[in-house]
Amino acid sequence: MKGSGKARRCLLVGQPNCGKSTLFNRLTCGRQHIGNWHGKTIECAEGVCRIGSHKMEIVDLPGTYSLSPYSDEEREAVQEILCRGHDVAVQVADCRHLERSLFFTMRLLEKCPRLVVALNKCDSARRCGMDIDERRLSEKFGVPFILVSAKTGEGVARLLSACSPKAGGKPGRKAAFPKNLVERRRFVKEAIEASVSGRRQESAMGRLDLLLLNPWAGIPMFIAAMWLVFQATFSLSAPATELIDAAFSIAGAEAAALLANAGAPEWAASLVENGVVAGIGSVLVFAPAIFVLFFLLYAMEDTGYLARIAVLLDGLMGKAGLSGKAAMPLILGFGCNVPAIMATRILDSTEDRLAAMAAAPFMSCAARLPVFTVFAGAFFASQQGAVLLFLYLFGAASGLLTAFAFRGLFLHGGKAELAIELPDYQVPSWGAVAFQAWLQTGEFAKRAGTIILACSVLVWFLASMPQGAEYGSKESYAGMLGNAISPVFAPLGFGNWQSSVSLMFGLVAKEVVVGAMASAYGGGEGELSSIVSSHFTPLSAISFMVFVLLYVPCIATIVALKKESGSALFAAGAAVYYVLFAWVAAFIIYNAGLALGF
Amino acid sequence: MPCSACRKNARMARGFAGENMMLTDAKPGVEVTVLKVVSGEALHARLSELGIYKGAKIRVIKNDFGPLVLESHGARLALGRGQAAKIEVDA
């Protein structure tokens, strides 16, 4: 038998948002991202599940409604089902939406005879008053049906034994399904009537839609919700931030003193203090804020609100030439732009995708927070939340403007109308949300230890060389480099060489801006705010923040743009465009501010 | 939101004398039955995957401006007005 020697390959297929990734995580102890909306998973993920001494290879596919795909991520799923081999396929079906799932079961059975159906979310179906007879469904369809709850783990062991070679290896008895569409629907209806008792009651949460989707109430509530998220990002993380800050100050001073006592050369002490501690410390203090931001964004995703935003903003997005569906990837961009660019795969037309991709890097990601916090904290301490909301809205507006211009100039047609499913509201699973946010924070910390450290040390090196030059003076290499490019930034209000150098290194990643600046000024993390407030004016601080907001987010974003659009020209053009756009926007803001007398 | 004249024109163009209404004209809160989906094959297939096909019962949750919000087989859908204008329903 095929695959008897090696691990069996098991596909998790099913319609969007039925809980495939949750089940995948449950089976493989995996780290797949999960969210309560249709189209969350956009790539196949593979993992290994151990059952005793056996191993099973589990593949998590993006959701698809049928075997005729519409968007890129569905295409990937269908290709995997039809073209690549597997030993057993598990159709994950949402208990609460059985009719459509069973219809899909019939289609799947034509292609994958070894099928096991996992009726997922059985716990919440039971709570809604539904009672499902799995045995009767199994008889009707000729394949095993098993009630499971990926969230609680109920029934998962039974599912695995049904997938094992002993039980589920044989192709299911070929049940005689009607060929005709209408008769198939009747077949499904009869099957449901025979096996499901108790009607699904409408939850009170359903009525929330009337409020949340009403434009007059919904849009202000959306903005208020976003403002709360950003505000909470700071207030909730403040105690932890202060703790890390204090730890780094002590560590920096101690390390320098230790090195001095040990008789290490002066440059080594400077490297540790100005390069390593100033660089990493100034970035790492933001880890708690990043955690809170991702936690809140993921929690919002998990409640089912995200898809509602797509409906709410459909009119606005339509004016920018995008489908309302594009709101979902763009909002993910508040966390990180790279997954946002990848998530544009859920859009139905290529034109829509390209326009949304061009707009995504304007969404202010978590990496830009450190810059905003330092500057907003130094100049606008009392209105930090308002300044941030302004920056976020400004970024989003720039993105929409870009999509609009891009659509008007290059991309005609292919405008897809909104047709999406709205997930059921649910209370977020806090544990999973916290875990995902923790993973993101870990990524951030890893970057602080690698790329940010490297850039900070490089800046330190440039700032201390050539020999004899005073640290961070105009005569150092960094000073010369900064002075060479600073005329470009002088009309924007920040012509000092330190900010020019940090902006240049910021092309690598936005977090680097703060680290590089700390190293260039030779100050610790705690001091950066005071250093900044003596070198900038409130107006030039705003201009600087706007520039940081809009110019190329990071190299990874540009790489993602190239990969997802398949065009190096598109990615390169976008990168140049972002820099020019940022320059013009900051120029207008700075000079308008000057003219108004700020 | 298209004005009533536009909607009427769209209907006339498709050859309906106004006897049956389109989904865009359905009032929120009512349950309607789909009589016909007047569209190309791709949209037809997509809508049927989402539970909108001839004979399906749909409850209209919201229909003022912007996309319609519908409920079919216990699932909520949001559907653009252009597409909803291609779905003929009973009153």
XYZ file of C-alpha atoms in Angstrom:
689
model
C 0.000 0.000 0.000
C 1.181 3.451 -0.787
C 2.928 5.202 2.040
C 2.898 2.223 4.380
C 6.595 2.642 5.148
C 6.726 6.365 5.606
C 4.444 8.802 7.357
C 0.912 8.971 6.082
C -0.008 12.231 4.482
C -3.241 13.709 5.721
C -4.862 16.798 4.210
C -7.111 19.095 6.189
C -9.600 20.460 3.703
C -12.757 22.424 4.132
C -14.550 25.670 3.636
C -13.093 28.886 4.980
C -13.277 29.527 8.717
C -14.381 26.046 9.700
C -11.414 25.627 12.033
C -8.839 23.757 9.960
C -5.911 25.669 11.356
C -7.158 25.299 14.916
C -7.387 21.559 14.364
C -3.946 21.592 12.754
C -2.500 23.342 15.788
C -4.249 20.857 18.052
C -2.893 17.849 16.119
C 0.647 19.017 15.563
C 1.172 21.417 18.470
C 1.643 23.827 15.589
C 1.905 27.565 15.461
C -0.438 28.300 12.598
C -2.056 31.690 12.810
C -5.728 31.455 13.491
C -8.404 34.095 13.219
C -12.150 34.194 13.075
C -12.649 35.212 9.472
C -12.914 33.602 6.072
C -9.584 33.452 4.286
C -7.249 33.704 7.269
C -5.004 30.866 6.080
C -3.433 31.692 2.747
C -0.691 29.113 2.496
C -0.461 25.386 3.006
C 1.271 24.482 6.225
C 2.741 21.104 7.073
C 3.260 19.527 10.426
C 3.781 16.166 12.018
C 1.361 14.467 14.353
C 2.591 11.604 16.514
C 0.171 8.829 17.417
C 2.024 6.404 19.629
C 4.918 5.234 17.510
C 3.274 6.278 14.262
C 3.818 9.542 12.556
C 1.354 11.317 10.368
C 2.114 14.263 8.164
C -0.660 16.835 8.429
C -1.213 19.494 5.780
C -3.336 22.510 6.611
C -4.884 23.967 3.461
C -6.439 27.374 2.907
C -10.211 27.195 2.969
C -12.092 26.777 -0.258
C -15.809 26.703 -0.960
C -15.550 24.306 -3.842
C -13.129 22.713 -6.219
C -13.417 25.608 -8.634
C -11.222 28.311 -7.096
C -11.723 32.074 -7.317
C -8.799 33.610 -5.535
C -5.136 32.697 -5.260
C -5.311 31.067 -1.862
C -8.238 28.885 -2.930
C -6.297 27.916 -6.016
C -3.455 26.691 -3.853
C -5.810 24.551 -1.789
C -7.495 23.033 -4.823
C -4.164 22.258 -6.453
C -3.028 20.482 -3.334
C -6.216 18.403 -3.202
C -6.262 17.459 -6.857
C -2.642 17.263 -7.906
C -0.538 16.159 -4.963
C -0.899 12.755 -3.434
C -2.295 12.065 -0.012
C -3.259 9.007 1.992
C -6.285 10.390 3.684
C -8.206 13.631 3.558
C -10.037 15.082 6.526
C -12.823 17.399 5.606
C -13.296 19.835 8.427
C -16.875 21.050 8.522
C -18.504 23.591 10.773
C -21.372 21.857 12.582
C -23.357 25.030 12.503
C -23.252 25.376 8.731
C -23.785 21.790 7.735
C -25.716 22.201 4.524
C -22.950 23.793 2.497
C -20.309 21.557 3.997
C -22.169 18.385 3.097
C -22.626 19.605 -0.425
C -18.871 20.015 -0.594
C -18.440 16.520 0.917
C -20.082 15.045 -2.168
C -17.774 16.961 -4.487
C -14.756 15.944 -2.439
C -15.724 12.295 -2.433
C -15.483 12.266 -6.215
C -11.800 13.234 -5.932
C -10.702 11.894 -2.560
C -12.273 8.527 -1.850
C -10.424 8.209 1.455
C -12.282 10.879 3.302
C -13.053 11.402 6.960
C -15.383 14.213 7.918
C -14.632 16.075 11.130
C -17.713 17.915 12.320
C -15.914 20.728 14.073
C -17.113 23.204 16.690
C -19.452 20.596 18.159
C -19.233 22.286 21.548
C -20.653 25.548 20.299
C -23.271 23.741 18.172
C -24.430 21.969 21.301
C -24.578 25.270 23.083
C -26.842 26.612 20.324
C -29.174 23.685 20.911
C -28.173 21.466 17.966
C -27.920 17.733 18.324
C -26.131 15.905 15.516
C -26.248 12.165 14.923
C -22.885 11.367 13.386
C -23.695 7.701 12.819
C -26.646 8.474 10.616
C -24.572 10.886 8.538
C -21.874 8.233 8.177
C -24.430 5.756 6.873
C -25.869 8.246 4.461
C -22.523 9.300 2.982
C -20.561 6.080 3.399
C -17.590 7.746 5.115
C -16.861 8.243 8.813
C -18.278 11.397 10.388
C -16.818 12.376 13.731
C -17.891 15.149 16.047
C -14.863 17.071 17.234
C -14.005 20.350 18.846
C -10.569 21.532 17.826
C -10.770 24.205 20.482
C -11.338 21.890 23.437
C -9.790 18.723 21.992
C -13.000 16.745 22.233
C -13.214 13.873 19.752
C -9.731 14.453 18.324
C -8.491 11.029 19.436
C -11.405 9.362 17.677
C -10.665 11.387 14.575
C -7.066 10.193 14.571
C -8.024 6.561 14.930
C -10.447 6.988 12.013
C -7.529 8.293 9.963
C -5.206 5.437 10.889
C -4.441 2.790 8.248
C -6.502 0.183 10.068
C -9.711 2.125 10.062
C -9.827 4.745 7.375
C -7.348 3.395 4.869
C -9.967 1.840 2.670
C -11.857 3.964 0.233
C -15.332 4.664 1.507
C -18.243 2.687 0.171
C -19.217 4.501 -2.965
C -22.506 6.000 -1.912
C -24.797 6.664 -4.816
C -25.056 10.418 -4.968
C -27.354 12.082 -7.415
C -25.566 13.797 -10.285
C -27.949 16.662 -10.655
C -27.390 19.832 -8.586
C -30.970 20.215 -7.457
C -31.265 16.588 -6.435
C -27.990 16.806 -4.601
C -29.355 19.700 -2.605
C -32.390 17.632 -1.746
C -30.140 14.753 -0.721
C -28.236 17.011 1.645
C -31.431 18.457 3.033
C -32.825 15.019 3.756
C -29.584 13.916 5.348
C -29.654 16.922 7.644
C -33.290 16.437 8.539
C -32.613 12.824 9.414
C -29.555 13.437 11.560
C -29.830 16.855 13.139
C -32.369 17.577 15.793
C -32.881 20.827 17.564
C -32.806 24.054 15.673
C -29.975 26.428 15.764
C -31.158 29.401 17.735
C -30.165 32.841 16.717
C -27.674 34.229 19.144
C -28.151 37.655 20.608
C -24.745 38.530 19.200
C -26.250 38.373 15.722
C -28.197 41.508 16.462
C -24.919 43.341 17.052
C -24.578 43.594 13.287
C -27.419 46.075 13.067
C -25.420 48.423 15.236
C -21.882 47.675 14.103
C -22.701 47.700 10.391
C -24.728 50.876 10.447
C -22.414 53.462 8.868
C -23.454 56.314 11.185
C -22.786 54.314 14.311
C -20.321 51.788 12.929
C -17.592 54.017 11.517
C -17.229 56.181 14.659
C -17.212 52.996 16.695
C -14.509 51.521 14.467
C -12.336 54.620 14.872
C -12.982 54.643 18.616
C -12.021 50.973 18.785
C -8.773 51.599 16.921
C -7.997 54.573 19.153
C -8.602 52.409 22.204
C -6.235 49.787 20.815
C -3.435 52.297 20.310
C -4.057 54.012 23.627
C -4.127 50.697 25.471
C -0.923 49.676 23.714
C 0.872 52.325 25.706
C -0.981 52.483 28.957
C -1.065 48.718 29.463
C 2.561 48.219 28.537
C 3.935 51.186 30.490
C 4.883 49.346 33.710
C 6.750 46.591 31.859
C 8.423 49.146 29.595
C 9.741 51.081 32.575
C 11.049 47.904 34.113
C 13.016 46.935 30.996
C 14.203 50.506 30.638
C 15.565 50.527 34.181
C 17.165 47.121 33.705
C 18.984 48.296 30.603
C 20.224 51.504 32.216
C 21.666 49.529 35.088
C 23.070 46.848 32.798
C 24.679 49.447 30.530
C 26.323 51.332 33.366
C 27.407 48.138 35.133
C 28.855 46.645 31.976
C 30.812 49.789 31.173
C 32.126 50.001 34.727
C 33.041 46.322 34.690
C 34.938 46.695 31.433
C 36.736 49.784 32.720
C 37.752 47.958 35.915
C 38.950 44.993 33.932
C 41.218 47.289 32.025
C 39.497 46.854 28.691
C 40.349 49.445 26.069
C 38.174 52.514 25.888
C 36.680 51.522 22.560
C 35.312 48.323 24.040
C 33.457 50.191 26.750
C 32.138 52.586 24.130
C 31.038 49.687 21.928
C 29.088 48.145 24.762
C 27.573 51.360 25.971
C 26.865 53.189 22.718
C 26.599 50.328 20.277
C 25.095 47.334 22.012
C 23.167 48.649 25.000
C 21.966 51.882 23.394
C 21.047 50.100 20.178
C 19.261 47.018 21.477
C 17.977 48.602 24.636
C 16.295 51.484 22.862
C 14.371 49.008 20.720
C 13.773 46.211 23.183
C 11.966 48.478 25.627
C 9.128 48.415 23.119
C 8.627 44.678 23.327
C 5.758 45.018 25.849
C 4.014 47.579 23.619
C 4.386 45.260 20.628
C 2.937 42.402 22.647
C -0.090 44.425 23.709
C -0.684 45.747 20.186
C -0.588 42.283 18.622
C -2.667 40.866 21.449
C -5.403 43.417 20.850
C -5.298 43.106 17.058
C -5.487 39.310 17.244
C -8.281 39.516 19.793
C -10.181 41.760 17.405
C -9.593 39.242 14.617
C -10.852 36.451 16.816
C -14.129 38.124 17.758
C -15.253 38.194 14.124
C -15.223 41.989 13.945
C -12.590 42.176 11.206
C -14.929 40.945 8.471
C -17.510 43.515 9.576
C -14.980 46.261 8.951
C -14.798 45.074 5.348
C -18.540 45.666 5.043
C -18.417 48.946 6.892
C -15.625 50.381 4.774
C -16.863 48.981 1.468
C -18.151 52.371 0.340
C -14.940 54.171 1.260
C -12.736 51.480 -0.232
C -14.881 51.503 -3.351
C -14.112 55.196 -3.841
C -10.418 54.338 -3.675
C -10.953 51.676 -6.310
C -10.635 48.769 -3.912
C -13.094 46.155 -2.827
C -14.245 46.270 0.776
C -12.554 42.931 1.201
C -9.205 44.734 0.941
C -9.902 46.306 4.345
C -9.027 43.002 6.025
C -5.444 42.674 4.762
C -4.902 46.390 5.245
C -5.937 46.247 8.905
C -3.577 43.323 9.427
C -0.946 45.786 8.207
C -1.235 47.613 11.518
C 0.551 44.622 12.967
C 3.050 43.959 10.187
C 3.012 44.828 6.490
C 4.459 41.554 5.229
C 1.511 39.328 6.226
C -0.780 42.113 5.012
C 0.751 41.932 1.542
C 0.436 38.161 1.562
C -3.155 38.343 2.770
C -4.131 40.258 -0.357
C -4.362 36.809 -1.915
C -7.925 36.656 -0.671
C -8.885 39.358 -3.177
C -10.674 38.086 -6.231
C -9.074 40.064 -9.045
C -5.436 40.683 -9.911
C -6.044 44.408 -10.305
C -7.577 44.621 -6.841
C -4.660 42.688 -5.447
C -2.012 44.934 -6.970
C -3.761 48.089 -5.807
C -4.145 46.709 -2.275
C -0.520 45.565 -2.256
C 0.637 49.040 -3.238
C -1.411 50.501 -0.392
C -0.452 48.002 2.314
C 3.010 49.419 3.212
C 1.384 52.703 4.222
C -0.386 51.000 7.076
C 1.600 51.894 10.139
C 3.070 48.677 11.475
C 4.241 47.803 14.967
C 7.868 48.475 14.007
C 7.107 52.148 13.523
C 5.718 52.443 17.041
C 9.136 52.917 18.694
C 9.863 55.943 16.518
C 6.463 57.466 17.164
C 6.677 56.783 20.867
C 10.054 58.433 21.260
C 9.035 61.536 19.309
C 5.445 61.819 20.492
C 6.653 61.204 24.044
C 9.248 63.954 23.763
C 6.988 66.605 22.264
C 3.359 65.680 22.753
C 3.387 63.699 25.956
C -0.113 64.736 26.918
C -1.707 63.916 23.544
C 0.227 60.805 22.584
C -2.923 58.874 21.724
C -4.239 61.642 19.480
C -0.912 62.047 17.662
C -0.773 58.321 17.045
C -4.343 58.178 15.803
C -3.527 61.033 13.436
C -0.473 59.176 12.110
C -2.397 55.929 11.660
C -5.217 57.690 9.830
C -2.713 59.656 7.744
C -0.993 56.428 6.728
C -4.288 54.757 5.871
C -5.409 57.795 3.866
C -2.105 57.805 1.960
C -2.612 54.136 1.180
C -6.110 54.726 -0.149
C -4.913 57.689 -2.198
C -2.170 55.520 -3.667
C -4.611 52.740 -4.522
C -6.904 55.290 -6.122
C -4.142 56.819 -8.253
C -2.727 53.419 -9.129
C -6.120 52.135 -10.206
C -6.837 55.232 -12.232
C -3.502 55.257 -14.023
C -2.572 51.647 -14.606
C -5.227 49.170 -13.647
C -8.548 49.281 -15.383
C -11.369 46.891 -14.789
C -11.296 43.828 -12.640
C -13.309 45.520 -9.957
C -14.760 42.812 -7.791
C -17.822 43.439 -5.706
C -18.028 42.378 -2.120
C -19.328 38.874 -1.557
C -18.063 37.539 1.712
C -19.257 35.473 4.570
C -19.437 37.103 7.972
C -18.168 34.844 10.737
C -20.195 34.258 13.878
C -19.221 36.515 16.723
C -17.366 34.749 19.478
C -15.460 35.483 22.631
C -11.771 35.363 21.669
C -9.825 32.383 22.930
C -7.479 34.399 25.084
C -4.882 31.684 25.431
C -4.437 31.302 21.670
C -4.446 35.064 21.159
C -1.799 35.560 23.837
C 0.299 32.765 22.350
C 0.217 34.313 18.870
C 1.090 37.735 20.270
C 3.904 36.129 22.230
C 5.300 34.590 19.033
C 5.262 38.001 17.343
C 7.010 39.592 20.298
C 9.590 36.814 20.143
C 10.183 37.630 16.472
C 10.619 41.267 17.393
C 13.084 40.429 20.151
C 14.960 38.172 17.755
C 15.296 41.049 15.288
C 16.552 43.268 18.110
C 19.277 40.718 18.803
C 20.275 40.269 15.162
C 19.614 42.886 12.551
C 19.122 45.810 14.913
C 22.209 44.876 16.874
C 24.199 44.619 13.644
C 23.002 47.993 12.413
C 23.629 49.631 15.787
C 27.148 48.258 15.937
C 27.731 49.400 12.373
C 26.502 52.877 13.251
C 28.691 52.841 16.350
C 31.674 51.842 14.221
C 30.980 54.564 11.681
C 30.477 57.076 14.474
C 33.771 56.257 16.200
C 35.992 55.993 13.122
C 38.419 57.203 11.827
C 40.742 57.000 14.760
C 41.103 60.214 16.645
C 37.703 61.567 15.688
C 35.463 62.344 18.626
C 32.577 59.893 19.014
C 29.546 60.964 17.050
C 31.194 64.111 15.737
C 31.040 65.547 12.253
C 34.523 64.230 11.561
C 33.496 60.590 12.036
C 32.553 58.476 9.046
C 28.922 58.498 10.171
C 29.054 62.273 10.374
C 30.495 62.546 6.892
C 27.961 60.099 5.491
C 25.113 61.841 7.261
C 26.299 65.238 6.105
C 26.440 64.004 2.538
C 22.745 63.020 2.542
C 21.371 65.525 5.009
C 20.797 68.265 2.375
C 18.056 66.003 1.046
C 16.295 66.162 4.401
C 17.055 69.778 5.259
C 13.897 71.101 3.534
C 11.879 68.697 5.710
C 13.191 70.211 8.922
C 15.642 67.529 10.032
C 18.918 68.257 8.321
C 21.101 66.941 11.163
C 23.381 64.110 10.165
C 22.251 61.785 12.944
C 18.688 61.560 11.687
C 19.880 61.172 8.095
C 22.047 58.220 9.057
C 19.308 56.580 11.081
C 16.778 57.044 8.286
C 19.208 55.438 5.883
C 19.625 52.428 8.152
C 15.881 52.483 8.708
C 15.486 51.210 5.156
C 16.503 47.827 6.524
C 13.765 47.890 9.151
C 11.932 50.671 10.882
C 12.914 49.630 14.404
C 16.484 50.344 13.396
C 15.728 54.076 13.198
C 15.520 54.384 16.978
C 18.456 52.091 17.659
C 20.669 53.810 15.099
C 19.692 57.216 16.380
C 20.547 56.235 19.945
C 23.921 54.971 18.758
C 24.576 58.024 16.596
C 23.819 60.422 19.433
C 25.682 58.128 21.796
C 22.915 58.117 24.352
C 21.186 55.322 26.232
C 17.579 54.406 25.640
C 16.242 56.480 28.485
C 18.031 59.570 27.294
C 16.896 59.426 23.692
C 13.713 61.376 24.415
C 15.631 64.262 25.937
C 18.253 64.202 23.192
C 15.534 64.311 20.582
C 13.738 67.183 22.233
C 16.878 69.310 22.068
C 17.556 68.558 18.396
C 14.033 68.799 16.982
C 11.178 71.266 17.146
C 7.609 70.022 17.538
C 7.025 70.773 13.854
C 10.133 69.002 12.606
C 9.248 66.096 14.899
C 5.885 65.753 13.158
C 7.570 66.038 9.784
C 10.052 63.335 10.810
C 7.311 61.019 12.064
C 5.354 61.470 8.840
C 8.459 60.665 6.825
C 9.112 57.536 8.876
C 5.450 56.586 8.559
C 5.449 56.746 4.780
C 8.847 55.782 3.425
C 9.813 52.164 2.653
C 8.781 50.128 5.723
C 11.564 47.558 5.480
C 13.420 45.367 3.026
C 11.163 42.425 3.869
C 8.124 44.361 2.640
C 9.727 45.078 -0.708
C 10.729 41.426 -1.039
C 7.150 40.433 -0.230
C 5.858 42.876 -2.840
C 8.115 41.308 -5.445
C 7.170 37.782 -4.473
C 3.430 38.376 -4.377
C 3.194 40.531 -7.504
C 5.709 38.446 -9.410
C 7.248 41.619 -10.780
C 10.546 43.144 -9.728
C 9.590 46.302 -11.579
C 6.465 46.663 -9.462
C 8.434 46.239 -6.243
C 11.223 48.608 -7.276
C 8.758 51.181 -8.550
C 6.827 50.953 -5.312
C 9.970 51.457 -3.227
C 10.952 54.590 -5.141
C 7.382 55.828 -4.969
C 7.194 55.414 -1.184
C 10.347 57.449 -0.637
C 9.190 60.215 -2.973
C 5.706 60.227 -1.482
C 7.116 60.459 2.045
C 9.441 63.278 1.067
C 6.688 65.319 -0.569
C 4.253 64.760 2.309
C 6.820 65.724 4.958
C 7.890 68.725 2.866
C 4.324 70.001 2.593
C 3.642 69.492 6.294
C 6.870 71.151 7.407
C 6.621 74.147 5.124
C 2.904 74.643 5.653
C 3.603 74.534 9.380
C 6.376 77.097 9.029
C 4.137 79.362 6.974
C 1.443 79.112 9.633
C 3.976 80.167 12.219
C 4.525 76.950 14.182
C -26.928 53.504 -3.577
C -28.514 53.482 -7.018
C -31.704 55.502 -7.248
C -35.013 53.813 -7.867
C -34.967 54.802 -11.527
C -31.617 53.071 -12.066
C -32.856 49.978 -10.337
C -35.957 49.964 -12.455
C -33.869 50.399 -15.596
C -31.637 47.530 -14.631
C -34.685 45.401 -14.123
C -36.286 46.408 -17.399
C -33.058 45.766 -19.253
C -33.125 42.217 -18.036
C -36.631 41.800 -19.270
C -38.579 41.831 -16.056
C -41.732 43.796 -16.039
C -41.447 44.450 -12.330
C -43.617 41.608 -11.244
C -40.952 40.007 -9.130
C -38.622 42.048 -7.082
C -34.883 42.018 -6.914
C -33.068 41.346 -3.677
C -32.048 45.016 -3.475
C -35.723 45.907 -3.031
C -36.357 43.500 -0.193
C -37.058 44.985 3.197
C -34.833 44.180 6.160
C -36.212 41.495 8.408
C -38.187 39.589 5.769
C -37.441 36.115 4.508
C -37.468 35.715 0.747
C -37.054 32.806 -1.628
C -34.664 33.067 -4.539
C -36.447 32.666 -7.861
C -33.610 33.240 -10.251
C -30.026 34.403 -10.336
C -29.546 36.490 -13.458
C -25.803 36.452 -13.952
C -22.867 34.893 -15.679
C -21.733 31.431 -14.838
C -18.908 32.431 -12.501
C -21.040 34.592 -10.241
C -23.792 32.028 -10.410
C -21.469 29.357 -9.094
C -19.993 31.611 -6.445
C -23.372 32.660 -5.125
C -24.562 29.097 -5.019
C -21.523 28.169 -2.930
C -22.509 30.907 -0.531
C -26.017 29.453 -0.343
C -27.819 31.658 -2.841
C -29.467 29.522 -5.503
C -32.892 28.972 -6.921
C -35.249 27.916 -4.180
C -32.983 28.958 -1.305
C -34.538 30.908 1.525
C -32.707 34.057 2.524
C -33.350 36.435 5.350
C -32.469 40.053 4.753
C -30.747 41.529 7.777
C -29.691 44.886 6.475
C -30.517 46.707 3.289
C -30.069 50.448 3.382
C -26.890 51.514 1.711
C -23.645 49.752 1.190
C -23.529 45.999 0.901
C -26.575 43.976 1.878
C -26.290 41.690 4.855
C -28.128 38.418 4.450
C -28.605 35.226 6.341
C -28.756 31.951 4.502
C -28.660 28.553 6.182
C -27.643 30.157 9.433
C -24.621 31.942 7.984
C -24.266 35.662 7.501
C -23.216 37.040 4.165
C -22.382 40.486 2.904
C -23.174 41.065 -0.726
C -22.482 44.103 -2.897
C -25.502 45.887 -4.301
C -24.584 45.165 -7.907
C -24.698 41.454 -7.293
C -27.820 41.661 -5.188
C -29.520 43.446 -8.079
C -29.065 40.280 -10.119
C -30.968 38.118 -7.692
C -34.666 37.841 -8.287
C -36.744 36.981 -5.236
C -40.388 36.595 -4.350
C -42.079 39.267 -2.326
